[in-house]
Short mmCIF file of C-alpha atoms and ligand atoms in Angstrom, two decimals:
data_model
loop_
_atom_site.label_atom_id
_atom_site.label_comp_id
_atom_site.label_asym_id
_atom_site.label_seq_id
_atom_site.Cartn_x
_atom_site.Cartn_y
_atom_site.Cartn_z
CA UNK J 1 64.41 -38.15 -10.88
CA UNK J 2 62.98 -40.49 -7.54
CA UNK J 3 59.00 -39.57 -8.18
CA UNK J 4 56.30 -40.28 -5.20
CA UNK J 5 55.75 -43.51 -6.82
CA UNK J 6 59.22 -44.34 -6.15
CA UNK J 7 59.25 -44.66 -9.91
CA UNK J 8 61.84 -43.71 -12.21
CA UNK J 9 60.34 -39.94 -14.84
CA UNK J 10 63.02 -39.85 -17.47
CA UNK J 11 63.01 -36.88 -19.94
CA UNK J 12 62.85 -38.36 -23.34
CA UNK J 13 62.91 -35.35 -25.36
CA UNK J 14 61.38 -31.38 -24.18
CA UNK J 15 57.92 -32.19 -23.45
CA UNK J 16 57.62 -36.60 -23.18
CA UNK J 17 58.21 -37.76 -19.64
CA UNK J 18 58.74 -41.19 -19.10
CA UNK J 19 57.04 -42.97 -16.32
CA UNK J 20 58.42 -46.03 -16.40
CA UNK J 21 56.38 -48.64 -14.70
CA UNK J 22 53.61 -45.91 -13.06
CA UNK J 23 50.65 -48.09 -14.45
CA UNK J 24 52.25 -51.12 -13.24
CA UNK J 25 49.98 -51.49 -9.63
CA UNK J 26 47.30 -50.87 -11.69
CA UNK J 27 47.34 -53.78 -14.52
CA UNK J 28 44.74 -55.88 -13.14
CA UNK J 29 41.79 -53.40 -12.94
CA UNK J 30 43.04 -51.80 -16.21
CA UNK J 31 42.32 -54.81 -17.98
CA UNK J 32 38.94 -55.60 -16.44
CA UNK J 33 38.01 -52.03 -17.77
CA UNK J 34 39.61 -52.75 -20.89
CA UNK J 35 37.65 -56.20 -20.98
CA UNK J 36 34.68 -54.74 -20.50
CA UNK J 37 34.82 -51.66 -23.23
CA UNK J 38 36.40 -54.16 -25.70
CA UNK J 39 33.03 -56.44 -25.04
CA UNK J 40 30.43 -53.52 -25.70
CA UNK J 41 32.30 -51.64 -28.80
CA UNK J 42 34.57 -54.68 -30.21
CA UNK J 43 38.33 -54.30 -31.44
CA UNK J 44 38.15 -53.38 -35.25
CA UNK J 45 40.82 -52.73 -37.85
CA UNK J 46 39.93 -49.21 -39.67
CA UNK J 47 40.86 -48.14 -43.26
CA UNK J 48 42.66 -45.13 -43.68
CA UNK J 49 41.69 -42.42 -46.26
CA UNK J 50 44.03 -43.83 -48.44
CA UNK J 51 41.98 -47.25 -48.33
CA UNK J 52 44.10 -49.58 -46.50
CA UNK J 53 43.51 -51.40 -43.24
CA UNK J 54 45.27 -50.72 -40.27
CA UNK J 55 47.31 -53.69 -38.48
CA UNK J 56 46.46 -52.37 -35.52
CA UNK J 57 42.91 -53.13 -34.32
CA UNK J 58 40.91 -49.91 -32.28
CA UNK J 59 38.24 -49.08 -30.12
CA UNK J 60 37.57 -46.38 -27.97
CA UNK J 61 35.82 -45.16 -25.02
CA UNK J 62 35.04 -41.94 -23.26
CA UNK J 63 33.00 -38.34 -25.06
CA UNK J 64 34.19 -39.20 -28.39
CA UNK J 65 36.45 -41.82 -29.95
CA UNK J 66 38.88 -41.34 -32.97
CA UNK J 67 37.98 -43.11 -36.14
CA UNK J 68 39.53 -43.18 -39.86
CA UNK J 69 37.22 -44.34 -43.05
CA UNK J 70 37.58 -43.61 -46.56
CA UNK J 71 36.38 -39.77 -45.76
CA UNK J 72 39.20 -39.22 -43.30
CA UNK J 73 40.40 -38.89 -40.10
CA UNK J 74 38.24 -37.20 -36.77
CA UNK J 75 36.63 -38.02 -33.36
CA UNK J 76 33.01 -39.37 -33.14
CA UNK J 77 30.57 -39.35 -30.48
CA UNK J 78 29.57 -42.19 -32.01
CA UNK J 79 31.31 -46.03 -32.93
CA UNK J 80 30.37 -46.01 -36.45
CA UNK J 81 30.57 -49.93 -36.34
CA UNK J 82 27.50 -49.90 -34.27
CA UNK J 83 26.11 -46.49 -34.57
CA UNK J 84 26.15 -45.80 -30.81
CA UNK J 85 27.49 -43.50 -28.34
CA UNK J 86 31.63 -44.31 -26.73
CA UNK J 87 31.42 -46.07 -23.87
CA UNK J 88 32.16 -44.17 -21.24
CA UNK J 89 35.31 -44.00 -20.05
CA UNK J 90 36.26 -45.68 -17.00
CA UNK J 91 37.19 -42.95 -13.93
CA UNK J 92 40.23 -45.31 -13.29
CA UNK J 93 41.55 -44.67 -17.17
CA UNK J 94 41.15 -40.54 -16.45
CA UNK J 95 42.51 -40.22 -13.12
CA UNK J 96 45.51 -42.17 -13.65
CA UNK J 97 46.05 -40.19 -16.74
CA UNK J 98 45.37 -36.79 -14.98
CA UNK J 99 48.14 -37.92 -12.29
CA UNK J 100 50.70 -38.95 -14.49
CA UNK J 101 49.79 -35.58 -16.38
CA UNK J 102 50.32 -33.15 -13.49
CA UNK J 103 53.66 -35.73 -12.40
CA UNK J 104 55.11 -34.46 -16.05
CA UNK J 105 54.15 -30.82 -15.44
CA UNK J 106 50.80 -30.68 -16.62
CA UNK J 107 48.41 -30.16 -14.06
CA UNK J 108 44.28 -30.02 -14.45
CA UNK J 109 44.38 -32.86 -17.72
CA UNK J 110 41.34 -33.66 -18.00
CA UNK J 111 40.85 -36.39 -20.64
CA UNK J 112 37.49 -36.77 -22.61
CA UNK J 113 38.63 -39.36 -25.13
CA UNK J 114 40.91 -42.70 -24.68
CA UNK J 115 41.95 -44.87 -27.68
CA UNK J 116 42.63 -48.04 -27.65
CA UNK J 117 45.29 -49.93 -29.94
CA UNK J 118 45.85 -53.33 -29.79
CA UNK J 119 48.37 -54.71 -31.58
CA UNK J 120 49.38 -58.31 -32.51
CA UNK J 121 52.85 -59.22 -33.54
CA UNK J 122 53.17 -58.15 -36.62
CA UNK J 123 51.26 -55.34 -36.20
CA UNK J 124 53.06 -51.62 -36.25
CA UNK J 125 52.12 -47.75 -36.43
CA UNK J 126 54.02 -45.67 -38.99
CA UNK J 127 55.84 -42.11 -38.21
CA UNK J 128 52.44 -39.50 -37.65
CA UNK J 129 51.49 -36.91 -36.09
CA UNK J 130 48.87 -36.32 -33.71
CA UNK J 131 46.60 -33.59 -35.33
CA UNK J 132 42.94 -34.31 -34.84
CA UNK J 133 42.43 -32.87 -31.40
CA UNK J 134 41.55 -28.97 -31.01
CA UNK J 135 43.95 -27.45 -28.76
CA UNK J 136 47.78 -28.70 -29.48
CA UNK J 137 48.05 -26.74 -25.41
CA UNK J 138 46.73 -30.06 -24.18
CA UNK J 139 49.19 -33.27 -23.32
CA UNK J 140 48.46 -36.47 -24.65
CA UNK J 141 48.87 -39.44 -22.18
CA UNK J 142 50.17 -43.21 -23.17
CA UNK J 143 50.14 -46.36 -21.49
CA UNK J 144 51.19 -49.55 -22.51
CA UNK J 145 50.43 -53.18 -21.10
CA UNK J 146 51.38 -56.38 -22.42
CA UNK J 147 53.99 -57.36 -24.99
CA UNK J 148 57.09 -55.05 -25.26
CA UNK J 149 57.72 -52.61 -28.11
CA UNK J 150 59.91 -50.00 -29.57
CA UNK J 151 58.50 -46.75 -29.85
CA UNK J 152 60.07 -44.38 -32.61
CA UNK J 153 59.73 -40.39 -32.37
CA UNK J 154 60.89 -37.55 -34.49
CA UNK J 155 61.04 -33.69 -34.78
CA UNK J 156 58.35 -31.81 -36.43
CA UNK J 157 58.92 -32.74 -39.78
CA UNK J 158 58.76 -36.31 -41.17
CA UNK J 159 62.25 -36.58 -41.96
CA UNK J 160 63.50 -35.44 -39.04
CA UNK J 161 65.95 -37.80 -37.44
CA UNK J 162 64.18 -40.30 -34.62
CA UNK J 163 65.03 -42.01 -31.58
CA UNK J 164 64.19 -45.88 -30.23
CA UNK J 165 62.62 -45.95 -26.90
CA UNK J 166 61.48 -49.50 -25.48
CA UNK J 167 58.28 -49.73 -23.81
CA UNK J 168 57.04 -51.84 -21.45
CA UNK J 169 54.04 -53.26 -19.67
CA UNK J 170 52.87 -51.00 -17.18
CA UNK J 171 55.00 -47.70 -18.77
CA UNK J 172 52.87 -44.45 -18.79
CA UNK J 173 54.54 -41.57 -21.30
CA UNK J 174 53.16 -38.23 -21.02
CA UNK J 175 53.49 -35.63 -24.55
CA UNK J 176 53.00 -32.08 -23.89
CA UNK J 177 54.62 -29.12 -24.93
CA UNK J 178 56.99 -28.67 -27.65
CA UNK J 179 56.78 -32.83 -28.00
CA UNK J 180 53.05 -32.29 -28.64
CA UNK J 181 53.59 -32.24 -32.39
CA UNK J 182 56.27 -34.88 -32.52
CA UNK J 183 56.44 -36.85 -35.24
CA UNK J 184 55.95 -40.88 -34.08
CA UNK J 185 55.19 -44.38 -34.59
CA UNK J 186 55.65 -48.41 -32.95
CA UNK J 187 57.96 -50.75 -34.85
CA UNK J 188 56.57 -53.78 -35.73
CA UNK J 189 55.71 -55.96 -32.44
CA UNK J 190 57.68 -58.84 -32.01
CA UNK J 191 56.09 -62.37 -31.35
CA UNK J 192 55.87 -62.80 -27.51
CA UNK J 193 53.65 -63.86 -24.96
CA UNK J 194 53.25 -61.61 -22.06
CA UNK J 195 52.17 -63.07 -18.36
CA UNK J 196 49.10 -61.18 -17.87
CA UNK J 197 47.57 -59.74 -20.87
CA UNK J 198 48.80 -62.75 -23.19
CA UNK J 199 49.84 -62.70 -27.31
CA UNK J 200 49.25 -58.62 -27.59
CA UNK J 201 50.17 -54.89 -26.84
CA UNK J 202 47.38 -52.81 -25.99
CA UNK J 203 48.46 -48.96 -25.52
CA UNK J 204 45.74 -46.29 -24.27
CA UNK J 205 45.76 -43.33 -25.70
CA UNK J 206 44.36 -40.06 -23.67
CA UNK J 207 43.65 -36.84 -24.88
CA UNK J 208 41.59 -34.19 -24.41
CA UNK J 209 39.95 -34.10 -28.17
CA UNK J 210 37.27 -31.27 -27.98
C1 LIG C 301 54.13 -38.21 -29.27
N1 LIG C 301 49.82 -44.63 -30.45
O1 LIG C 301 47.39 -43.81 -31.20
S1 LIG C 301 51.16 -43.64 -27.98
C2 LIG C 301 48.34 -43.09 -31.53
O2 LIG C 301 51.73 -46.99 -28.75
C3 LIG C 301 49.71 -43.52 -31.18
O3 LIG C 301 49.84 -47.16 -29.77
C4 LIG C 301 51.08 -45.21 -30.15
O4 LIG C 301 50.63 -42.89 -31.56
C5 LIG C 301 50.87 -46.55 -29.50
O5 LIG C 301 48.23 -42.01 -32.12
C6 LIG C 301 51.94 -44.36 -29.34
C7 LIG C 301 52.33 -42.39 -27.64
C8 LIG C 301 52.09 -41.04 -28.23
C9 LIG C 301 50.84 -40.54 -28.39
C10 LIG C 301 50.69 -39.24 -28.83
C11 LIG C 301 51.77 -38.44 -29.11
C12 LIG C 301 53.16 -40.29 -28.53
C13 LIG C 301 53.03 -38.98 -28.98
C14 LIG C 301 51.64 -37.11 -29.53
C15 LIG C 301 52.76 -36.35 -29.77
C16 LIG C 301 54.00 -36.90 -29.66
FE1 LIG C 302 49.94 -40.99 -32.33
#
């Protein structure tokens, strides 16, 4: 279906709308937000209950962030790395999220946390599930930049069979519904070097948490 945008919102699944290339006007002042959270609450790589480190590196900005140590996984008003409040999050980063929210059916997202995964090649994000926020009723928001991947989703339970979706810079997917609880992950990013935003994927993540 044609959307305002002139874009292209394919159905992936019930639930996940696929805005392919809705971010893409966008890049340049996405990135100098991104430079400038990235600069006061630095890119880390956590350790998961379990006690290994992600390949992914993570920060966050906005009410709280999400975080995983040895004690678990849950959103934190504060960046345990420097003991210090999110920063906030950029109005840019919640009203293009809102938009592509109400596009997908969702109307009056507000978002009050955005994570922020960069991945190098190499790097990848096993089959989860999203669990950590308090109202499943809410959509979560993605949008990648930079290197290409493959994005993996499943059904509700882990073994569920999945499907391959590429991604690209500038692609916005929006989760609601009965995708909310969708089982999901990135494949291992490929070596690359993207125009703009260089050796890396970096994917936004917005939810509403609390
Ligand atoms: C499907 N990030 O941070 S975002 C994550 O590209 C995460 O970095 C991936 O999964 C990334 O948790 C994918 C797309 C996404 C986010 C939430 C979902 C897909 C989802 C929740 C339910 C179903
Ligand atoms: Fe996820």
């Amino acid at each position: 279906m044609q959307d305002l945008f002139g874009g292209e919102n394919v159905a992936v699944r019930a639930g996940a709308t696929l805005l392919r290339g809705r971010a893409l006007s966008l890049d340049t002042l996405l990135l100098a937000a991104l430079e400038r959270i990235a600069a006061e609450a630095p890119f880390r790589r956590m350790v998961t209950p379990g006690g290994f480190e992600m390949s992914v590196a993570m920060t966050n900005c906005g009410t709280v962030g999400w975080v995983t140590d040895r004690t678990g996984y849950r959103y934190d008003a504060r960046d345990p790395a420097r003991g210090l409040p999110w920063p906030a999050m950029p109005d840019i980063f919640a009203t293009l999220a809102q938009d592509a929210a109400a596009e997908a059916g969702f109307p009056g997202f507000t978002p009050d946390a955005c994570l922020i995964n960069c991945y190098e090649p190499g790097a990848r994000l096993s089959l989860h599930q999203d669990k950590d926020e308090a109202d499943y009723g809410h959509p979560v928001v993605s949008v990648s930049l930079g290197l290409p991947a493959t994005f993996q989703f499943g059904g509700l339970k882990r073994g569920d069979p999945t499907t391959r979706v590429p991604l690209s810079h500038g692609d916005v997917i929006v989760w609601g519904g009965p995708a909310r609880l969708a089982y999901h992950g990135v494949l291992t990013l490929k070596d690359g070097e993207h125009p703009v935003v260089g050796r890396r994927r970096l994917n936004l993540t917005l939810r509403k948490a609390l």
